[in-house]
Amino acid sequence: MIRVENYIGGKHVSLQETLDDISPLDSAIIATIPRTRNVDDAVQCAIDSQKEWGSLSIDQRADWLDRIADVLQKNIEDIAKLESMDTGKPYEVARNVDAERSVNNFRFFADFGRGMTDETFEMKDAMNYVIRKPIGVVGLISPWNLPLYLLTWKIAPALLMGNSIIAKPSEITPLTAHHFSKLLDEIDFPKGVVNIVHGYGPEVGQAIVEHPDIKAISFTGGTMTGRIVASTAAPMFKKLSLELGGKNSTIVLDDADFESAVPGVARSGFLNSGQICLCGSRILIHESIYDKFVPLLLEEVSNMDIGPVISEEHRTKVLSYIELAKQEGGQILLGGKIIDKPGAWIEPTVIAGLPTNSRTSTEEIFGPVVTLHSFSSDDEAIEIANSTEYGLAGSVWSKKRGRQIAERIESGMVWVNTWLHRDLRVPFGGVKNSGVGREGGMWSLGFFSEAINICVMEP
Ligand code: NDP
């Protein structure tokens, strides 16, 4: 049994009141975590340490990021094991997606920081230059689906720009964040700059969002929670970045290359048991290839190695959508049932025959469930793709017309003939109810700094 502790001012601190961490693989209790309600101590430590950290040069901070990347790389197998145990995802996914990306987040921002160029704007009679100051103490809140991957995607740029941090991982998946804090100790990372607190979102998460000395909140999670976070933080004029939910369309055109489209569409629907905000869970297939494409897709999905969903509670939600789909007239082509063993297992599920405006095909399920729809023209495909409240991501599979379709989809990111192919320099984020702001490269550094313009005229 692992005892997860808060990490405050460089010390591991336990609390009397704890919560259980349950593995979705077999429903065993694998850890206890502190039920934190108050972040005053952590904020004070962050304030005390920020001045010195913020006074380092960007190159010195980039060197620290590299040291963190090194120690994560050295421990990459342990991280993958913990992530797999906590989330239930297959070890290979935890190793090649989660752990790998956690290392890359630090490596990438270290290099990116060193490569930053001056921002200057010449006028006829004066010149402007921009300096980027740290914001101060920032709050980072992340979900359970890609635990260390998403948390470090925020920690790395926040540190690079000279901020100190109060981070809160999801209480459902605290293990890798806890391990991360131990690795910071191992490399003698400056104390108090990174503080990690554990507990329930509405308690410790809310305390972070409400704290007057935390000047910016970077939040990744559901749209409903994002609304609560925004309603608390916005009147306090905090900087706010919201990466929220999605219901992404995958569009398979009549000229799609089946060899890449079949595995690509299956992967985009079911990787991480469909629990990635970018997953393509509404699959739109041109009517002329529908009958040929669907059996190949079903076979591909049947052969995938898919873990359980995150918890039995979440499985109940996913199952309720499968029941709803039946009431809405859907036919279950694959799966649809619980896998009868301990843990939160459920069959990967493919549903056809639903109206495109049904609840099942427009609400975020966040599980291994996709709906299939056919369309007869490019215009119709785009209309269906744009007909949800969300606008996070999407993909188009076509030999010739991918780009022209992609540009008409109302979402922050669209892939053509690929999915989840990530360049960390590019903007990442959603439109409509999928969020506010962008992460990635300069967008992250812009968020985690105050841009100050100095205009100089020679006397
Ligand atoms: P939640 O919104 O339930 O939780 C996200 C985080 O917010 C958790 O750490 C949670 O804590 C915390 N939280 C909950 N309530 C509050 C509150 N009142 N104040 C502050 N923090 C709070 O999302 P899930 O964890 O269920 O994650 C799934 C969702 O995340 C999906 O909708 C998915 O689409 C979205 N997501 C979006 C991504 C993007 O980049 N756009 C990427 C990945 C996921 P706790 O869990 O401890 O309650």
PDB file of C-alpha atoms in Angstrom, residues 81-302:
ATOM      1  CA  LYS A  81       4.115   0.960 -13.881  1.00  0.00           C
ATOM      2  CA  LEU A  82       2.518   3.372 -11.427  1.00  0.00           C
ATOM      3  CA  GLU A  83       0.458   5.035 -14.144  1.00  0.00           C
ATOM      4  CA  SER A  84      -0.719   1.690 -15.450  1.00  0.00           C
ATOM      5  CA  MET A  85      -1.707   0.517 -11.951  1.00  0.00           C
ATOM      6  CA  ASP A  86      -3.522   3.773 -11.155  1.00  0.00           C
ATOM      7  CA  THR A  87      -5.406   4.242 -14.442  1.00  0.00           C
ATOM      8  CA  GLY A  88      -5.689   0.622 -15.605  1.00  0.00           C
ATOM      9  CA  LYS A  89      -4.211   1.416 -19.011  1.00  0.00           C
ATOM     10  CA  PRO A  90      -1.949  -1.238 -20.586  1.00  0.00           C
ATOM     11  CA  TYR A  91       1.697  -0.865 -19.561  1.00  0.00           C
ATOM     12  CA  GLU A  92       2.739  -0.211 -23.173  1.00  0.00           C
ATOM     13  CA  VAL A  93       0.381   2.778 -23.383  1.00  0.00           C
ATOM     14  CA  ALA A  94       1.565   4.091 -20.013  1.00  0.00           C
ATOM     15  CA  ARG A  95       5.201   3.678 -21.121  1.00  0.00           C
ATOM     16  CA  ASN A  96       4.973   4.965 -24.686  1.00  0.00           C
ATOM     17  CA  VAL A  97       2.334   7.648 -24.283  1.00  0.00           C
ATOM     18  CA  ASP A  98       2.214   8.862 -20.664  1.00  0.00           C
ATOM     19  CA  ALA A  99       5.738   8.374 -19.326  1.00  0.00           C
ATOM     20  CA  GLU A 100       7.465   9.238 -22.590  1.00  0.00           C
ATOM     21  CA  ARG A 101       5.510  12.452 -22.979  1.00  0.00           C
ATOM     22  CA  SER A 102       6.138  13.477 -19.357  1.00  0.00           C
ATOM     23  CA  VAL A 103       9.874  13.418 -20.058  1.00  0.00           C
ATOM     24  CA  ASN A 104       9.401  15.208 -23.381  1.00  0.00           C
ATOM     25  CA  ASN A 105       7.383  18.001 -21.790  1.00  0.00           C
ATOM     26  CA  PHE A 106      10.435  19.084 -19.769  1.00  0.00           C
ATOM     27  CA  ARG A 107      12.930  18.438 -22.550  1.00  0.00           C
ATOM     28  CA  PHE A 108      10.831  20.355 -25.050  1.00  0.00           C
ATOM     29  CA  PHE A 109      10.268  23.438 -22.902  1.00  0.00           C
ATOM     30  CA  ALA A 110      13.939  23.514 -21.859  1.00  0.00           C
ATOM     31  CA  ASP A 111      14.999  23.678 -25.512  1.00  0.00           C
ATOM     32  CA  PHE A 112      12.177  25.992 -26.453  1.00  0.00           C
ATOM     33  CA  GLY A 113      13.113  28.430 -23.674  1.00  0.00           C
ATOM     34  CA  ARG A 114      16.745  28.548 -24.756  1.00  0.00           C
ATOM     35  CA  GLY A 115      15.635  29.261 -28.301  1.00  0.00           C
ATOM     36  CA  MET A 116      13.359  32.181 -27.433  1.00  0.00           C
ATOM     37  CA  THR A 117      14.131  35.277 -29.460  1.00  0.00           C
ATOM     38  CA  ASP A 118      13.727  38.940 -28.479  1.00  0.00           C
ATOM     39  CA  GLU A 119      10.343  40.462 -29.190  1.00  0.00           C
ATOM     40  CA  THR A 120      11.030  43.963 -30.545  1.00  0.00           C
ATOM     41  CA  PHE A 121       8.942  46.413 -32.551  1.00  0.00           C
ATOM     42  CA  GLU A 122      10.680  49.324 -34.261  1.00  0.00           C
ATOM     43  CA  MET A 123       8.894  52.616 -34.839  1.00  0.00           C
ATOM     44  CA  LYS A 124      10.176  55.574 -36.882  1.00  0.00           C
ATOM     45  CA  ASP A 125      11.118  57.465 -33.740  1.00  0.00           C
ATOM     46  CA  ALA A 126      11.266  54.828 -30.996  1.00  0.00           C
ATOM     47  CA  MET A 127      11.615  51.156 -30.333  1.00  0.00           C
ATOM     48  CA  ASN A 128       9.561  48.745 -28.237  1.00  0.00           C
ATOM     49  CA  TYR A 129      10.778  45.621 -26.578  1.00  0.00           C
ATOM     50  CA  VAL A 130       8.861  43.062 -24.571  1.00  0.00           C
ATOM     51  CA  ILE A 131      10.071  41.500 -21.367  1.00  0.00           C
ATOM     52  CA  ARG A 132       8.298  38.519 -19.868  1.00  0.00           C
ATOM     53  CA  LYS A 133       7.907  38.527 -16.108  1.00  0.00           C
ATOM     54  CA  PRO A 134       6.694  35.607 -14.000  1.00  0.00           C
ATOM     55  CA  ILE A 135       3.103  35.847 -12.828  1.00  0.00           C
ATOM     56  CA  GLY A 136       4.042  34.681  -9.314  1.00  0.00           C
ATOM     57  CA  VAL A 137       2.225  31.705  -7.831  1.00  0.00           C
ATOM     58  CA  VAL A 138       0.127  29.688 -10.288  1.00  0.00           C
ATOM     59  CA  GLY A 139      -2.431  26.914  -9.710  1.00  0.00           C
ATOM     60  CA  LEU A 140      -2.394  23.845 -11.950  1.00  0.00           C
ATOM     61  CA  ILE A 141      -5.323  21.408 -11.933  1.00  0.00           C
ATOM     62  CA  SER A 142      -5.392  18.282 -14.085  1.00  0.00           C
ATOM     63  CA  PRO A 143      -7.616  15.241 -14.734  1.00  0.00           C
ATOM     64  CA  TRP A 144      -7.168  11.482 -14.386  1.00  0.00           C
ATOM     65  CA  ASN A 145      -6.943  10.287 -17.968  1.00  0.00           C
ATOM     66  CA  LEU A 146      -3.288  11.200 -18.683  1.00  0.00           C
ATOM     67  CA  PRO A 147      -2.174  12.055 -15.155  1.00  0.00           C
ATOM     68  CA  LEU A 148       1.523  12.947 -15.217  1.00  0.00           C
ATOM     69  CA  TYR A 149       1.492  13.758 -18.939  1.00  0.00           C
ATOM     70  CA  LEU A 150      -1.081  16.546 -18.508  1.00  0.00           C
ATOM     71  CA  LEU A 151       0.248  17.836 -15.188  1.00  0.00           C
ATOM     72  CA  THR A 152       3.824  18.179 -16.477  1.00  0.00           C
ATOM     73  CA  TRP A 153       2.496  19.837 -19.658  1.00  0.00           C
ATOM     74  CA  LYS A 154       1.596  22.680 -17.287  1.00  0.00           C
ATOM     75  CA  ILE A 155       4.443  22.381 -14.758  1.00  0.00           C
ATOM     76  CA  ALA A 156       7.258  22.662 -17.324  1.00  0.00           C
ATOM     77  CA  PRO A 157       6.248  25.989 -18.954  1.00  0.00           C
ATOM     78  CA  ALA A 158       5.116  27.450 -15.609  1.00  0.00           C
ATOM     79  CA  LEU A 159       8.565  26.756 -14.140  1.00  0.00           C
ATOM     80  CA  LEU A 160      10.402  27.949 -17.216  1.00  0.00           C
ATOM     81  CA  MET A 161       8.755  31.354 -16.945  1.00  0.00           C
ATOM     82  CA  GLY A 162       9.798  31.719 -13.297  1.00  0.00           C
ATOM     83  CA  ASN A 163       6.588  30.924 -11.448  1.00  0.00           C
ATOM     84  CA  SER A 164       6.156  28.793  -8.373  1.00  0.00           C
ATOM     85  CA  ILE A 165       3.424  26.226  -8.408  1.00  0.00           C
ATOM     86  CA  ILE A 166       0.536  24.714  -6.493  1.00  0.00           C
ATOM     87  CA  ALA A 167      -0.419  21.592  -8.436  1.00  0.00           C
ATOM     88  CA  LYS A 168      -3.376  19.315  -7.877  1.00  0.00           C
ATOM     89  CA  PRO A 169      -3.628  16.010  -9.710  1.00  0.00           C
ATOM     90  CA  SER A 170      -6.951  14.196  -9.831  1.00  0.00           C
ATOM     91  CA  GLU A 171      -7.644  12.411  -6.561  1.00  0.00           C
ATOM     92  CA  ILE A 172      -8.411   9.304  -8.645  1.00  0.00           C
ATOM     93  CA  THR A 173      -4.834   9.100 -10.009  1.00  0.00           C
ATOM     94  CA  PRO A 174      -2.338  10.622  -7.558  1.00  0.00           C
ATOM     95  CA  LEU A 175       0.513   8.101  -7.775  1.00  0.00           C
ATOM     96  CA  THR A 176       2.771   9.538 -10.461  1.00  0.00           C
ATOM     97  CA  ALA A 177       2.500  13.102  -9.146  1.00  0.00           C
ATOM     98  CA  HIS A 178       3.599  11.768  -5.750  1.00  0.00           C
ATOM     99  CA  HIS A 179       6.485   9.895  -7.346  1.00  0.00           C
ATOM    100  CA  PHE A 180       7.403  13.054  -9.254  1.00  0.00           C
ATOM    101  CA  SER A 181       7.710  14.976  -5.981  1.00  0.00           C
ATOM    102  CA  LYS A 182      10.135  12.357  -4.683  1.00  0.00           C
ATOM    103  CA  LEU A 183      12.241  12.704  -7.802  1.00  0.00           C
ATOM    104  CA  LEU A 184      12.369  16.485  -7.282  1.00  0.00           C
ATOM    105  CA  ASP A 185      13.836  15.777  -3.843  1.00  0.00           C
ATOM    106  CA  GLU A 186      16.346  13.410  -5.382  1.00  0.00           C
ATOM    107  CA  ILE A 187      17.761  16.148  -7.635  1.00  0.00           C
ATOM    108  CA  ASP A 188      17.627  18.809  -4.880  1.00  0.00           C
ATOM    109  CA  PHE A 189      15.187  20.935  -6.798  1.00  0.00           C
ATOM    110  CA  PRO A 190      14.711  24.320  -5.055  1.00  0.00           C
ATOM    111  CA  LYS A 191      12.297  23.800  -2.183  1.00  0.00           C
ATOM    112  CA  GLY A 192       8.873  25.403  -2.267  1.00  0.00           C
ATOM    113  CA  VAL A 193       8.878  26.131  -5.989  1.00  0.00           C
ATOM    114  CA  VAL A 194       6.758  23.068  -6.755  1.00  0.00           C
ATOM    115  CA  ASN A 195       4.059  22.189  -4.239  1.00  0.00           C
ATOM    116  CA  ILE A 196       1.684  19.295  -4.840  1.00  0.00           C
ATOM    117  CA  VAL A 197      -1.537  18.894  -2.889  1.00  0.00           C
ATOM    118  CA  HIS A 198      -3.952  15.980  -3.051  1.00  0.00           C
ATOM    119  CA  GLY A 199      -7.646  15.605  -2.344  1.00  0.00           C
ATOM    120  CA  TYR A 200     -11.098  16.168  -3.785  1.00  0.00           C
ATOM    121  CA  GLY A 201     -11.591  18.705  -6.552  1.00  0.00           C
ATOM    122  CA  PRO A 202     -14.454  20.610  -4.921  1.00  0.00           C
ATOM    123  CA  GLU A 203     -12.352  20.899  -1.730  1.00  0.00           C
ATOM    124  CA  VAL A 204      -8.660  21.373  -2.451  1.00  0.00           C
ATOM    125  CA  GLY A 205      -9.196  22.268  -6.135  1.00  0.00           C
ATOM    126  CA  GLN A 206     -11.701  24.918  -5.169  1.00  0.00           C
ATOM    127  CA  ALA A 207      -9.342  26.216  -2.449  1.00  0.00           C
ATOM    128  CA  ILE A 208      -6.658  26.727  -5.119  1.00  0.00           C
ATOM    129  CA  VAL A 209      -9.023  28.530  -7.461  1.00  0.00           C
ATOM    130  CA  GLU A 210     -10.279  30.772  -4.635  1.00  0.00           C
ATOM    131  CA  HIS A 211      -6.914  31.632  -3.094  1.00  0.00           C
ATOM    132  CA  PRO A 212      -6.212  35.362  -3.572  1.00  0.00           C
ATOM    133  CA  ASP A 213      -2.424  34.881  -3.807  1.00  0.00           C
ATOM    134  CA  ILE A 214      -2.676  32.420  -6.677  1.00  0.00           C
ATOM    135  CA  LYS A 215      -2.706  34.678  -9.701  1.00  0.00           C
ATOM    136  CA  ALA A 216      -3.363  32.276 -12.563  1.00  0.00           C
ATOM    137  CA  ILE A 217      -5.225  29.006 -12.957  1.00  0.00           C
ATOM    138  CA  SER A 218      -4.466  26.482 -15.652  1.00  0.00           C
ATOM    139  CA  PHE A 219      -7.212  23.887 -15.641  1.00  0.00           C
ATOM    140  CA  THR A 220      -7.765  20.740 -17.697  1.00  0.00           C
ATOM    141  CA  GLY A 221     -10.931  18.781 -17.053  1.00  0.00           C
ATOM    142  CA  GLY A 222     -14.614  18.572 -17.843  1.00  0.00           C
ATOM    143  CA  THR A 223     -16.691  21.429 -19.249  1.00  0.00           C
ATOM    144  CA  MET A 224     -19.023  21.492 -16.224  1.00  0.00           C
ATOM    145  CA  THR A 225     -16.086  21.817 -13.811  1.00  0.00           C
ATOM    146  CA  GLY A 226     -14.503  24.409 -16.088  1.00  0.00           C
ATOM    147  CA  ARG A 227     -17.645  26.505 -15.696  1.00  0.00           C
ATOM    148  CA  ILE A 228     -17.311  26.383 -11.884  1.00  0.00           C
ATOM    149  CA  VAL A 229     -13.615  27.243 -12.064  1.00  0.00           C
ATOM    150  CA  ALA A 230     -14.296  30.169 -14.403  1.00  0.00           C
ATOM    151  CA  SER A 231     -17.119  31.526 -12.258  1.00  0.00           C
ATOM    152  CA  THR A 232     -14.785  31.624  -9.239  1.00  0.00           C
ATOM    153  CA  ALA A 233     -11.595  32.835 -10.922  1.00  0.00           C
ATOM    154  CA  ALA A 234     -12.920  35.352 -13.456  1.00  0.00           C
ATOM    155  CA  PRO A 235     -14.330  37.881 -10.943  1.00  0.00           C
ATOM    156  CA  MET A 236     -10.931  37.794  -9.210  1.00  0.00           C
ATOM    157  CA  PHE A 237      -9.307  38.726 -12.570  1.00  0.00           C
ATOM    158  CA  LYS A 238      -7.057  35.698 -12.489  1.00  0.00           C
ATOM    159  CA  LYS A 239      -5.439  34.600 -15.697  1.00  0.00           C
ATOM    160  CA  LEU A 240      -7.351  31.538 -16.790  1.00  0.00           C
ATOM    161  CA  SER A 241      -6.605  28.716 -19.199  1.00  0.00           C
ATOM    162  CA  LEU A 242      -9.359  26.133 -19.667  1.00  0.00           C
ATOM    163  CA  GLU A 243      -8.824  22.893 -21.586  1.00  0.00           C
ATOM    164  CA  LEU A 244     -12.217  21.197 -21.456  1.00  0.00           C
ATOM    165  CA  GLY A 245     -14.251  18.360 -22.912  1.00  0.00           C
ATOM    166  CA  GLY A 246     -14.807  17.285 -26.482  1.00  0.00           C
ATOM    167  CA  LYS A 247     -17.005  15.185 -28.756  1.00  0.00           C
ATOM    168  CA  ASN A 248     -14.802  14.914 -31.764  1.00  0.00           C
ATOM    169  CA  SER A 249     -15.740  13.788 -35.243  1.00  0.00           C
ATOM    170  CA  THR A 250     -13.693  11.492 -37.412  1.00  0.00           C
ATOM    171  CA  ILE A 251     -14.618  11.995 -41.072  1.00  0.00           C
ATOM    172  CA  VAL A 252     -13.866   9.213 -43.528  1.00  0.00           C
ATOM    173  CA  LEU A 253     -14.279  10.449 -47.097  1.00  0.00           C
ATOM    174  CA  ASP A 254     -15.010   8.296 -50.138  1.00  0.00           C
ATOM    175  CA  ASP A 255     -11.363   8.554 -51.274  1.00  0.00           C
ATOM    176  CA  ALA A 256      -9.862   7.500 -47.901  1.00  0.00           C
ATOM    177  CA  ASP A 257      -6.872   5.166 -47.901  1.00  0.00           C
ATOM    178  CA  PHE A 258      -8.285   2.156 -46.041  1.00  0.00           C
ATOM    179  CA  GLU A 259      -4.886   0.818 -45.038  1.00  0.00           C
ATOM    180  CA  SER A 260      -4.169   3.833 -42.837  1.00  0.00           C
ATOM    181  CA  ALA A 261      -7.761   4.897 -42.122  1.00  0.00           C
ATOM    182  CA  VAL A 262      -9.021   1.640 -40.570  1.00  0.00           C
ATOM    183  CA  PRO A 263      -6.337   1.397 -37.829  1.00  0.00           C
ATOM    184  CA  GLY A 264      -6.197   5.181 -37.482  1.00  0.00           C
ATOM    185  CA  VAL A 265      -9.933   5.540 -36.905  1.00  0.00           C
ATOM    186  CA  ALA A 266      -9.955   2.608 -34.458  1.00  0.00           C
ATOM    187  CA  ARG A 267      -7.025   4.043 -32.512  1.00  0.00           C
ATOM    188  CA  SER A 268      -8.585   7.493 -32.353  1.00  0.00           C
ATOM    189  CA  GLY A 269     -11.796   6.022 -30.955  1.00  0.00           C
ATOM    190  CA  PHE A 270     -10.359   3.577 -28.444  1.00  0.00           C
ATOM    191  CA  LEU A 271      -6.837   4.499 -27.324  1.00  0.00           C
ATOM    192  CA  ASN A 272      -6.787   4.800 -23.512  1.00  0.00           C
ATOM    193  CA  SER A 273     -10.276   3.204 -23.520  1.00  0.00           C
ATOM    194  CA  GLY A 274     -11.617   6.264 -25.338  1.00  0.00           C
ATOM    195  CA  GLN A 275     -10.643   8.417 -22.361  1.00  0.00           C
ATOM    196  CA  ILE A 276      -8.665  11.076 -24.190  1.00  0.00           C
ATOM    197  CA  CYS A 277     -10.287  14.436 -24.774  1.00  0.00           C
ATOM    198  CA  LEU A 278      -9.125  14.201 -28.413  1.00  0.00           C
ATOM    199  CA  CYS A 279     -10.682  10.787 -29.112  1.00  0.00           C
ATOM    200  CA  GLY A 280     -12.852  10.634 -32.214  1.00  0.00           C
ATOM    201  CA  SER A 281     -16.069   9.159 -30.876  1.00  0.00           C
ATOM    202  CA  ARG A 282     -18.439  10.166 -33.722  1.00  0.00           C
ATOM    203  CA  ILE A 283     -17.293   8.412 -36.823  1.00  0.00           C
ATOM    204  CA  LEU A 284     -18.775   9.808 -40.027  1.00  0.00           C
ATOM    205  CA  ILE A 285     -18.318   7.552 -43.045  1.00  0.00           C
ATOM    206  CA  HIS A 286     -19.222   8.342 -46.656  1.00  0.00           C
ATOM    207  CA  GLU A 287     -22.230   6.260 -47.714  1.00  0.00           C
ATOM    208  CA  SER A 288     -20.418   4.818 -50.742  1.00  0.00           C
ATOM    209  CA  ILE A 289     -17.781   3.075 -48.561  1.00  0.00           C
ATOM    210  CA  TYR A 290     -19.822   2.540 -45.379  1.00  0.00           C
ATOM    211  CA  ASP A 291     -20.607  -1.164 -45.939  1.00  0.00           C
ATOM    212  CA  LYS A 292     -17.006  -1.987 -46.783  1.00  0.00           C
ATOM    213  CA  PHE A 293     -15.405   0.149 -44.052  1.00  0.00           C
ATOM    214  CA  VAL A 294     -17.518  -0.859 -41.050  1.00  0.00           C
ATOM    215  CA  PRO A 295     -16.676  -4.612 -40.914  1.00  0.00           C
ATOM    216  CA  LEU A 296     -12.968  -3.787 -41.197  1.00  0.00           C
ATOM    217  CA  LEU A 297     -13.286  -1.252 -38.386  1.00  0.00           C
ATOM    218  CA  LEU A 298     -15.107  -3.752 -36.142  1.00  0.00           C
ATOM    219  CA  GLU A 299     -12.407  -6.344 -36.713  1.00  0.00           C
ATOM    220  CA  GLU A 300      -9.674  -3.821 -35.945  1.00  0.00           C
ATOM    221  CA  VAL A 301     -11.368  -2.735 -32.706  1.00  0.00           C
ATOM    222  CA  SER A 302     -11.895  -6.367 -31.635  1.00  0.00           C
TER     223      SER A 302
END
